[in-house]
């Protein structure tokens, strides 16, 4: 039987965070670094990754494109070369995609959204699982950033909503395929965390009834604290899904 890391053996973990250069990815990465973990900050822009690292000794910067098979394979090969193992993958990189109804949705914009939000999650999870299965002690944790839209869409969000529903199916498949190898997978669905990406929500956003109004938001540090808690769990504990959102935001029925 393969070895699995016990609670007493757990110390600083090796964590890969995609989309680490801004927003939730930055908040998650900083919280994990402050908790003492080794964090590989992944993104396409080195300067924003350096801002996230802010000179912290346990931060490693990796410029990569999650939509590229070659880039993702190179990224994870570098992680193994540098650290010898991988304990956690946080699949955070994502894009809102086009704001358009299905009949007005450009196919190139659709394909770009799918590439980032779904194919990118798959490529990173595939490489992470390969490493986690083979390492000793084996196992690890994969955390996928879903969305409230994985359950209930906003108007004119077909591409984004479809990809986040796809992440739900992928998360379940990772959980099923990985559990015999001590690989846990969580989907965290986040609603209205206050970041640059969601800045418009706090001012005015289209509602299902055609009106436009501001919605409540909440501090991203609460998402970051949740990620740290998930990372600190032993591998005999899994959290399949978790929703964290601003109180009073429209959710059920988007009303």
PDB file of C-alpha atoms in Angstrom:
ATOM      1  CA  UNK A   1       0.000   0.000   0.000  1.00  0.00           C
ATOM      2  CA  UNK A   2       1.248   3.478  -0.851  1.00  0.00           C
ATOM      3  CA  UNK A   3       2.193   5.844   1.970  1.00  0.00           C
ATOM      4  CA  UNK A   4      -0.141   8.708   2.837  1.00  0.00           C
ATOM      5  CA  UNK A   5       1.045  11.725   4.756  1.00  0.00           C
ATOM      6  CA  UNK A   6      -0.135  11.736   8.383  1.00  0.00           C
ATOM      7  CA  UNK A   7      -1.176  14.814  10.358  1.00  0.00           C
ATOM      8  CA  UNK A   8       2.115  14.741  12.275  1.00  0.00           C
ATOM      9  CA  UNK A   9       4.094  14.760   9.005  1.00  0.00           C
ATOM     10  CA  UNK A  10       2.199  17.690   7.541  1.00  0.00           C
ATOM     11  CA  UNK A  11       4.139  20.927   7.530  1.00  0.00           C
ATOM     12  CA  UNK A  12       4.410  23.676   4.941  1.00  0.00           C
ATOM     13  CA  UNK A  13       2.793  22.381   1.764  1.00  0.00           C
ATOM     14  CA  UNK A  14       3.630  22.952  -1.885  1.00  0.00           C
ATOM     15  CA  UNK A  15       0.693  24.794  -3.433  1.00  0.00           C
ATOM     16  CA  UNK A  16       0.151  25.910  -7.036  1.00  0.00           C
ATOM     17  CA  UNK A  17      -2.282  28.803  -7.500  1.00  0.00           C
ATOM     18  CA  UNK A  18      -3.310  29.790 -11.028  1.00  0.00           C
ATOM     19  CA  UNK A  19      -4.469  33.304 -11.773  1.00  0.00           C
ATOM     20  CA  UNK A  20      -2.353  34.470  -8.841  1.00  0.00           C
ATOM     21  CA  UNK A  21      -1.568  37.929 -10.189  1.00  0.00           C
ATOM     22  CA  UNK A  22      -4.752  39.693  -9.125  1.00  0.00           C
ATOM     23  CA  UNK A  23      -8.127  39.478  -7.424  1.00  0.00           C
ATOM     24  CA  UNK A  24      -9.057  36.301  -5.609  1.00  0.00           C
ATOM     25  CA  UNK A  25      -5.921  34.538  -6.786  1.00  0.00           C
ATOM     26  CA  UNK A  26      -3.774  37.185  -5.130  1.00  0.00           C
ATOM     27  CA  UNK A  27      -5.821  37.103  -1.925  1.00  0.00           C
ATOM     28  CA  UNK A  28      -5.616  33.298  -1.768  1.00  0.00           C
ATOM     29  CA  UNK A  29      -1.887  33.258  -2.489  1.00  0.00           C
ATOM     30  CA  UNK A  30      -1.030  35.899   0.102  1.00  0.00           C
ATOM     31  CA  UNK A  31      -3.047  34.076   2.771  1.00  0.00           C
ATOM     32  CA  UNK A  32      -1.338  30.774   1.949  1.00  0.00           C
ATOM     33  CA  UNK A  33       2.090  32.408   2.020  1.00  0.00           C
ATOM     34  CA  UNK A  34       1.316  34.082   5.326  1.00  0.00           C
ATOM     35  CA  UNK A  35       0.299  30.647   6.665  1.00  0.00           C
ATOM     36  CA  UNK A  36       3.791  29.378   5.853  1.00  0.00           C
ATOM     37  CA  UNK A  37       3.136  27.341   2.699  1.00  0.00           C
ATOM     38  CA  UNK A  38       5.351  27.258  -0.402  1.00  0.00           C
ATOM     39  CA  UNK A  39       3.215  28.851  -3.112  1.00  0.00           C
ATOM     40  CA  UNK A  40       3.893  28.738  -6.844  1.00  0.00           C
ATOM     41  CA  UNK A  41       2.239  31.857  -8.263  1.00  0.00           C
ATOM     42  CA  UNK A  42       1.028  31.158 -11.799  1.00  0.00           C
ATOM     43  CA  UNK A  43      -0.137  33.705 -14.358  1.00  0.00           C
ATOM     44  CA  UNK A  44       0.683  35.269 -17.695  1.00  0.00           C
ATOM     45  CA  UNK A  45       2.076  38.564 -16.369  1.00  0.00           C
ATOM     46  CA  UNK A  46       5.305  38.428 -14.389  1.00  0.00           C
ATOM     47  CA  UNK A  47       4.983  41.937 -12.993  1.00  0.00           C
ATOM     48  CA  UNK A  48       1.603  41.271 -11.354  1.00  0.00           C
ATOM     49  CA  UNK A  49       2.897  37.971  -9.954  1.00  0.00           C
ATOM     50  CA  UNK A  50       5.856  39.827  -8.464  1.00  0.00           C
ATOM     51  CA  UNK A  51       3.408  42.233  -6.816  1.00  0.00           C
ATOM     52  CA  UNK A  52       1.619  39.260  -5.268  1.00  0.00           C
ATOM     53  CA  UNK A  53       4.900  37.758  -4.066  1.00  0.00           C
ATOM     54  CA  UNK A  54       5.986  41.101  -2.551  1.00  0.00           C
ATOM     55  CA  UNK A  55       9.346  39.648  -1.580  1.00  0.00           C
ATOM     56  CA  UNK A  56       7.939  36.740   0.450  1.00  0.00           C
ATOM     57  CA  UNK A  57      10.537  33.989   0.726  1.00  0.00           C
ATOM     58  CA  UNK A  58       8.147  31.077   0.124  1.00  0.00           C
ATOM     59  CA  UNK A  59       6.785  32.500  -3.141  1.00  0.00           C
ATOM     60  CA  UNK A  60       7.864  31.131  -6.524  1.00  0.00           C
ATOM     61  CA  UNK A  61       6.800  32.867  -9.729  1.00  0.00           C
ATOM     62  CA  UNK A  62       5.850  30.823 -12.789  1.00  0.00           C
ATOM     63  CA  UNK A  63       4.726  32.529 -15.983  1.00  0.00           C
ATOM     64  CA  UNK A  64       2.422  30.113 -17.805  1.00  0.00           C
ATOM     65  CA  UNK A  65      -0.690  29.951 -19.975  1.00  0.00           C
ATOM     66  CA  UNK A  66      -3.269  27.515 -18.584  1.00  0.00           C
ATOM     67  CA  UNK A  67      -4.883  27.156 -22.019  1.00  0.00           C
ATOM     68  CA  UNK A  68      -1.673  25.691 -23.489  1.00  0.00           C
ATOM     69  CA  UNK A  69      -0.961  21.984 -23.001  1.00  0.00           C
ATOM     70  CA  UNK A  70       2.765  22.530 -23.499  1.00  0.00           C
ATOM     71  CA  UNK A  71       2.901  25.455 -21.070  1.00  0.00           C
ATOM     72  CA  UNK A  72       0.979  23.571 -18.372  1.00  0.00           C
ATOM     73  CA  UNK A  73       3.138  20.440 -18.706  1.00  0.00           C
ATOM     74  CA  UNK A  74       6.278  22.574 -18.419  1.00  0.00           C
ATOM     75  CA  UNK A  75       4.864  24.355 -15.366  1.00  0.00           C
ATOM     76  CA  UNK A  76       4.219  21.176 -13.383  1.00  0.00           C
ATOM     77  CA  UNK A  77       7.511  19.585 -14.455  1.00  0.00           C
ATOM     78  CA  UNK A  78       9.228  22.643 -13.002  1.00  0.00           C
ATOM     79  CA  UNK A  79       7.266  22.314  -9.760  1.00  0.00           C
ATOM     80  CA  UNK A  80       8.406  18.706  -9.320  1.00  0.00           C
ATOM     81  CA  UNK A  81      11.994  19.627 -10.190  1.00  0.00           C
ATOM     82  CA  UNK A  82      11.949  22.486  -7.666  1.00  0.00           C
ATOM     83  CA  UNK A  83      10.080  20.857  -4.764  1.00  0.00           C
ATOM     84  CA  UNK A  84       9.935  17.123  -5.451  1.00  0.00           C
ATOM     85  CA  UNK A  85       6.170  16.963  -4.907  1.00  0.00           C
ATOM     86  CA  UNK A  86       2.856  18.811  -5.173  1.00  0.00           C
ATOM     87  CA  UNK A  87       0.383  18.923  -2.304  1.00  0.00           C
ATOM     88  CA  UNK A  88      -2.323  21.313  -3.521  1.00  0.00           C
ATOM     89  CA  UNK A  89      -3.541  22.797  -6.791  1.00  0.00           C
ATOM     90  CA  UNK A  90      -5.855  25.814  -6.656  1.00  0.00           C
ATOM     91  CA  UNK A  91      -7.457  26.143 -10.093  1.00  0.00           C
ATOM     92  CA  UNK A  92      -8.399  29.809  -9.904  1.00  0.00           C
ATOM     93  CA  UNK A  93      -7.617  31.295 -13.334  1.00  0.00           C
ATOM     94  CA  UNK A  94     -10.785  32.391 -15.112  1.00  0.00           C
ATOM     95  CA  UNK A  95     -12.577  34.989 -17.179  1.00  0.00           C
ATOM     96  CA  UNK A  96     -16.125  36.326 -17.259  1.00  0.00           C
ATOM     97  CA  UNK A  97     -16.202  36.033 -21.033  1.00  0.00           C
ATOM     98  CA  UNK A  98     -18.642  37.891 -23.268  1.00  0.00           C
ATOM     99  CA  UNK A  99     -21.836  39.504 -21.994  1.00  0.00           C
ATOM    100  CA  UNK A 100     -24.268  38.332 -24.665  1.00  0.00           C
ATOM    101  CA  UNK A 101     -27.375  36.235 -25.089  1.00  0.00           C
ATOM    102  CA  UNK A 102     -26.911  32.905 -26.816  1.00  0.00           C
ATOM    103  CA  UNK A 103     -28.120  34.175 -30.177  1.00  0.00           C
ATOM    104  CA  UNK A 104     -25.585  37.025 -30.143  1.00  0.00           C
ATOM    105  CA  UNK A 105     -22.619  35.028 -28.845  1.00  0.00           C
ATOM    106  CA  UNK A 106     -19.501  35.109 -31.029  1.00  0.00           C
ATOM    107  CA  UNK A 107     -17.916  31.691 -31.456  1.00  0.00           C
ATOM    108  CA  UNK A 108     -14.378  32.974 -30.917  1.00  0.00           C
ATOM    109  CA  UNK A 109     -15.403  34.591 -27.641  1.00  0.00           C
ATOM    110  CA  UNK A 110     -17.105  31.323 -26.653  1.00  0.00           C
ATOM    111  CA  UNK A 111     -13.973  29.301 -27.450  1.00  0.00           C
ATOM    112  CA  UNK A 112     -11.738  31.686 -25.483  1.00  0.00           C
ATOM    113  CA  UNK A 113     -13.978  31.400 -22.422  1.00  0.00           C
ATOM    114  CA  UNK A 114     -14.049  27.604 -22.642  1.00  0.00           C
ATOM    115  CA  UNK A 115     -10.267  27.484 -23.067  1.00  0.00           C
ATOM    116  CA  UNK A 116      -9.585  29.492 -19.900  1.00  0.00           C
ATOM    117  CA  UNK A 117     -12.427  28.408 -17.608  1.00  0.00           C
ATOM    118  CA  UNK A 118     -12.717  24.727 -18.470  1.00  0.00           C
ATOM    119  CA  UNK A 119      -9.831  23.439 -20.571  1.00  0.00           C
ATOM    120  CA  UNK A 120      -7.354  25.253 -18.318  1.00  0.00           C
ATOM    121  CA  UNK A 121      -8.841  23.600 -15.238  1.00  0.00           C
ATOM    122  CA  UNK A 122      -8.654  20.205 -16.932  1.00  0.00           C
ATOM    123  CA  UNK A 123      -5.037  20.612 -18.083  1.00  0.00           C
ATOM    124  CA  UNK A 124      -3.813  21.686 -14.657  1.00  0.00           C
ATOM    125  CA  UNK A 125      -5.822  19.023 -12.829  1.00  0.00           C
ATOM    126  CA  UNK A 126      -4.534  16.321 -15.182  1.00  0.00           C
ATOM    127  CA  UNK A 127      -0.899  17.159 -14.461  1.00  0.00           C
ATOM    128  CA  UNK A 128      -1.556  17.562 -10.730  1.00  0.00           C
ATOM    129  CA  UNK A 129      -3.251  14.155 -10.520  1.00  0.00           C
ATOM    130  CA  UNK A 130      -0.368  12.490 -12.335  1.00  0.00           C
ATOM    131  CA  UNK A 131       2.072  13.919  -9.796  1.00  0.00           C
ATOM    132  CA  UNK A 132      -0.109  13.231  -6.753  1.00  0.00           C
ATOM    133  CA  UNK A 133      -0.636   9.593  -7.746  1.00  0.00           C
ATOM    134  CA  UNK A 134       3.071   8.917  -8.210  1.00  0.00           C
ATOM    135  CA  UNK A 135       4.626  10.805  -5.293  1.00  0.00           C
ATOM    136  CA  UNK A 136       5.458   9.331  -1.895  1.00  0.00           C
ATOM    137  CA  UNK A 137       3.649  10.030   0.356  1.00  0.00           C
ATOM    138  CA  UNK A 138       0.968  10.016  -2.299  1.00  0.00           C
ATOM    139  CA  UNK A 139      -2.168  12.134  -2.617  1.00  0.00           C
ATOM    140  CA  UNK A 140      -3.071  15.783  -2.549  1.00  0.00           C
ATOM    141  CA  UNK A 141      -5.877  18.264  -2.881  1.00  0.00           C
ATOM    142  CA  UNK A 142      -7.320  20.032  -5.920  1.00  0.00           C
ATOM    143  CA  UNK A 143      -9.528  23.089  -5.382  1.00  0.00           C
ATOM    144  CA  UNK A 144     -11.500  24.379  -8.367  1.00  0.00           C
ATOM    145  CA  UNK A 145     -12.921  27.888  -8.398  1.00  0.00           C
ATOM    146  CA  UNK A 146     -16.494  27.427  -9.568  1.00  0.00           C
ATOM    147  CA  UNK A 147     -19.095  30.149  -9.234  1.00  0.00           C
ATOM    148  CA  UNK A 148     -22.637  30.828  -8.130  1.00  0.00           C
ATOM    149  CA  UNK A 149     -23.229  30.622 -11.896  1.00  0.00           C
ATOM    150  CA  UNK A 150     -22.360  26.926 -11.729  1.00  0.00           C
ATOM    151  CA  UNK A 151     -25.859  26.627 -10.233  1.00  0.00           C
ATOM    152  CA  UNK A 152     -27.861  29.718 -11.201  1.00  0.00           C
ATOM    153  CA  UNK A 153     -26.906  31.954 -14.167  1.00  0.00           C
ATOM    154  CA  UNK A 154     -26.962  35.667 -14.642  1.00  0.00           C
ATOM    155  CA  UNK A 155     -28.591  37.136 -17.753  1.00  0.00           C
ATOM    156  CA  UNK A 156     -26.377  37.183 -20.860  1.00  0.00           C
ATOM    157  CA  UNK A 157     -23.749  34.858 -19.398  1.00  0.00           C
ATOM    158  CA  UNK A 158     -24.114  31.708 -21.493  1.00  0.00           C
ATOM    159  CA  UNK A 159     -20.400  31.096 -22.095  1.00  0.00           C
ATOM    160  CA  UNK A 160     -19.355  31.727 -18.489  1.00  0.00           C
ATOM    161  CA  UNK A 161     -22.276  29.754 -17.062  1.00  0.00           C
ATOM    162  CA  UNK A 162     -21.698  26.782 -19.366  1.00  0.00           C
ATOM    163  CA  UNK A 163     -18.019  26.584 -18.422  1.00  0.00           C
ATOM    164  CA  UNK A 164     -18.783  26.753 -14.699  1.00  0.00           C
ATOM    165  CA  UNK A 165     -21.351  23.971 -15.040  1.00  0.00           C
ATOM    166  CA  UNK A 166     -18.574  22.065 -16.806  1.00  0.00           C
ATOM    167  CA  UNK A 167     -16.254  22.668 -13.864  1.00  0.00           C
ATOM    168  CA  UNK A 168     -18.888  21.053 -11.616  1.00  0.00           C
ATOM    169  CA  UNK A 169     -18.833  17.871 -13.679  1.00  0.00           C
ATOM    170  CA  UNK A 170     -15.045  17.890 -13.875  1.00  0.00           C
ATOM    171  CA  UNK A 171     -14.770  18.353 -10.105  1.00  0.00           C
ATOM    172  CA  UNK A 172     -16.983  15.323  -9.472  1.00  0.00           C
ATOM    173  CA  UNK A 173     -14.974  13.236 -11.930  1.00  0.00           C
ATOM    174  CA  UNK A 174     -11.680  14.255 -10.319  1.00  0.00           C
ATOM    175  CA  UNK A 175     -13.088  13.336  -6.911  1.00  0.00           C
ATOM    176  CA  UNK A 176     -14.206   9.930  -8.162  1.00  0.00           C
ATOM    177  CA  UNK A 177     -11.051   9.131 -10.124  1.00  0.00           C
ATOM    178  CA  UNK A 178      -8.747  10.419  -7.407  1.00  0.00           C
ATOM    179  CA  UNK A 179     -10.178   9.100  -4.167  1.00  0.00           C
ATOM    180  CA  UNK A 180      -8.482   5.685  -4.365  1.00  0.00           C
ATOM    181  CA  UNK A 181      -5.180   7.579  -4.547  1.00  0.00           C
ATOM    182  CA  UNK A 182      -5.899   9.936  -1.625  1.00  0.00           C
ATOM    183  CA  UNK A 183      -6.632  12.858  -3.935  1.00  0.00           C
ATOM    184  CA  UNK A 184      -9.429  15.130  -2.720  1.00  0.00           C
ATOM    185  CA  UNK A 185     -11.231  17.644  -4.919  1.00  0.00           C
ATOM    186  CA  UNK A 186     -13.343  20.630  -3.892  1.00  0.00           C
ATOM    187  CA  UNK A 187     -15.373  23.112  -5.884  1.00  0.00           C
ATOM    188  CA  UNK A 188     -15.641  26.474  -4.147  1.00  0.00           C
ATOM    189  CA  UNK A 189     -18.487  28.620  -5.476  1.00  0.00           C
ATOM    190  CA  UNK A 190     -17.955  32.304  -4.749  1.00  0.00           C
ATOM    191  CA  UNK A 191     -20.609  34.985  -4.995  1.00  0.00           C
ATOM    192  CA  UNK A 192     -19.760  38.692  -5.216  1.00  0.00           C
ATOM    193  CA  UNK A 193     -16.338  38.841  -3.604  1.00  0.00           C
ATOM    194  CA  UNK A 194     -15.141  42.427  -4.043  1.00  0.00           C
ATOM    195  CA  UNK A 195     -12.329  42.366  -6.623  1.00  0.00           C
ATOM    196  CA  UNK A 196     -11.440  44.422  -9.702  1.00  0.00           C
ATOM    197  CA  UNK A 197     -13.065  41.713 -11.831  1.00  0.00           C
ATOM    198  CA  UNK A 198     -16.385  42.175 -10.014  1.00  0.00           C
ATOM    199  CA  UNK A 199     -16.171  45.927  -9.414  1.00  0.00           C
ATOM    200  CA  UNK A 200     -19.260  46.697 -11.477  1.00  0.00           C
ATOM    201  CA  UNK A 201     -21.463  44.465  -9.318  1.00  0.00           C
ATOM    202  CA  UNK A 202     -21.288  46.878  -6.404  1.00  0.00           C
ATOM    203  CA  UNK A 203     -22.587  49.711  -8.600  1.00  0.00           C
ATOM    204  CA  UNK A 204     -25.025  48.332 -11.153  1.00  0.00           C
ATOM    205  CA  UNK A 205     -25.648  44.915 -12.664  1.00  0.00           C
ATOM    206  CA  UNK A 206     -28.399  43.532 -14.909  1.00  0.00           C
ATOM    207  CA  UNK A 207     -31.069  41.501 -13.121  1.00  0.00           C
ATOM    208  CA  UNK A 208     -33.297  38.735 -14.550  1.00  0.00           C
ATOM    209  CA  UNK A 209     -36.316  41.072 -14.546  1.00  0.00           C
ATOM    210  CA  UNK A 210     -34.496  43.522 -16.808  1.00  0.00           C
ATOM    211  CA  UNK A 211     -33.741  46.054 -14.089  1.00  0.00           C
ATOM    212  CA  UNK A 212     -30.267  47.197 -13.113  1.00  0.00           C
ATOM    213  CA  UNK A 213     -29.188  47.560  -9.504  1.00  0.00           C
ATOM    214  CA  UNK A 214     -26.228  47.330  -7.182  1.00  0.00           C
ATOM    215  CA  UNK A 215     -25.589  44.072  -5.328  1.00  0.00           C
ATOM    216  CA  UNK A 216     -23.864  43.444  -1.979  1.00  0.00           C
ATOM    217  CA  UNK A 217     -20.211  42.345  -2.037  1.00  0.00           C
ATOM    218  CA  UNK A 218     -17.851  40.969   0.610  1.00  0.00           C
ATOM    219  CA  UNK A 219     -14.153  41.072   1.465  1.00  0.00           C
ATOM    220  CA  UNK A 220     -12.058  38.518  -0.505  1.00  0.00           C
ATOM    221  CA  UNK A 221     -10.056  37.738   2.633  1.00  0.00           C
ATOM    222  CA  UNK A 222     -12.919  35.509   3.757  1.00  0.00           C
ATOM    223  CA  UNK A 223     -12.451  33.420   0.602  1.00  0.00           C
ATOM    224  CA  UNK A 224      -8.713  33.343   1.236  1.00  0.00           C
ATOM    225  CA  UNK A 225      -9.211  32.194   4.836  1.00  0.00           C
ATOM    226  CA  UNK A 226     -11.492  29.431   3.576  1.00  0.00           C
ATOM    227  CA  UNK A 227      -8.846  28.243   1.117  1.00  0.00           C
ATOM    228  CA  UNK A 228      -6.243  28.116   3.899  1.00  0.00           C
ATOM    229  CA  UNK A 229      -8.607  26.003   5.993  1.00  0.00           C
ATOM    230  CA  UNK A 230      -9.191  23.576   3.101  1.00  0.00           C
ATOM    231  CA  UNK A 231      -5.449  23.261   2.497  1.00  0.00           C
ATOM    232  CA  UNK A 232      -4.862  22.483   6.161  1.00  0.00           C
ATOM    233  CA  UNK A 233      -7.346  19.589   6.215  1.00  0.00           C
ATOM    234  CA  UNK A 234      -5.918  16.035   6.326  1.00  0.00           C
ATOM    235  CA  UNK A 235      -6.449  13.904   3.233  1.00  0.00           C
ATOM    236  CA  UNK A 236      -8.930  11.616   4.978  1.00  0.00           C
ATOM    237  CA  UNK A 237     -11.312  14.598   4.953  1.00  0.00           C
ATOM    238  CA  UNK A 238     -12.867  15.984   1.770  1.00  0.00           C
ATOM    239  CA  UNK A 239     -15.172  18.917   1.090  1.00  0.00           C
ATOM    240  CA  UNK A 240     -16.839  18.223  -2.268  1.00  0.00           C
ATOM    241  CA  UNK A 241     -18.559  21.611  -2.590  1.00  0.00           C
ATOM    242  CA  UNK A 242     -18.529  24.860  -0.680  1.00  0.00           C
ATOM    243  CA  UNK A 243     -20.432  28.092  -1.312  1.00  0.00           C
ATOM    244  CA  UNK A 244     -19.324  31.436   0.110  1.00  0.00           C
ATOM    245  CA  UNK A 245     -21.174  34.592  -0.873  1.00  0.00           C
ATOM    246  CA  UNK A 246     -22.292  38.052   0.153  1.00  0.00           C
ATOM    247  CA  UNK A 247     -25.337  37.910   2.395  1.00  0.00           C
ATOM    248  CA  UNK A 248     -28.437  39.307   0.632  1.00  0.00           C
ATOM    249  CA  UNK A 249     -27.001  38.942  -2.869  1.00  0.00           C
ATOM    250  CA  UNK A 250     -29.514  37.575  -5.386  1.00  0.00           C
ATOM    251  CA  UNK A 251     -28.922  33.867  -5.714  1.00  0.00           C
ATOM    252  CA  UNK A 252     -31.867  31.462  -5.607  1.00  0.00           C
ATOM    253  CA  UNK A 253     -33.711  32.280  -8.787  1.00  0.00           C
ATOM    254  CA  UNK A 254     -31.406  35.279  -8.984  1.00  0.00           C
ATOM    255  CA  UNK A 255     -33.987  37.228  -7.016  1.00  0.00           C
TER     256      UNK A 255
END
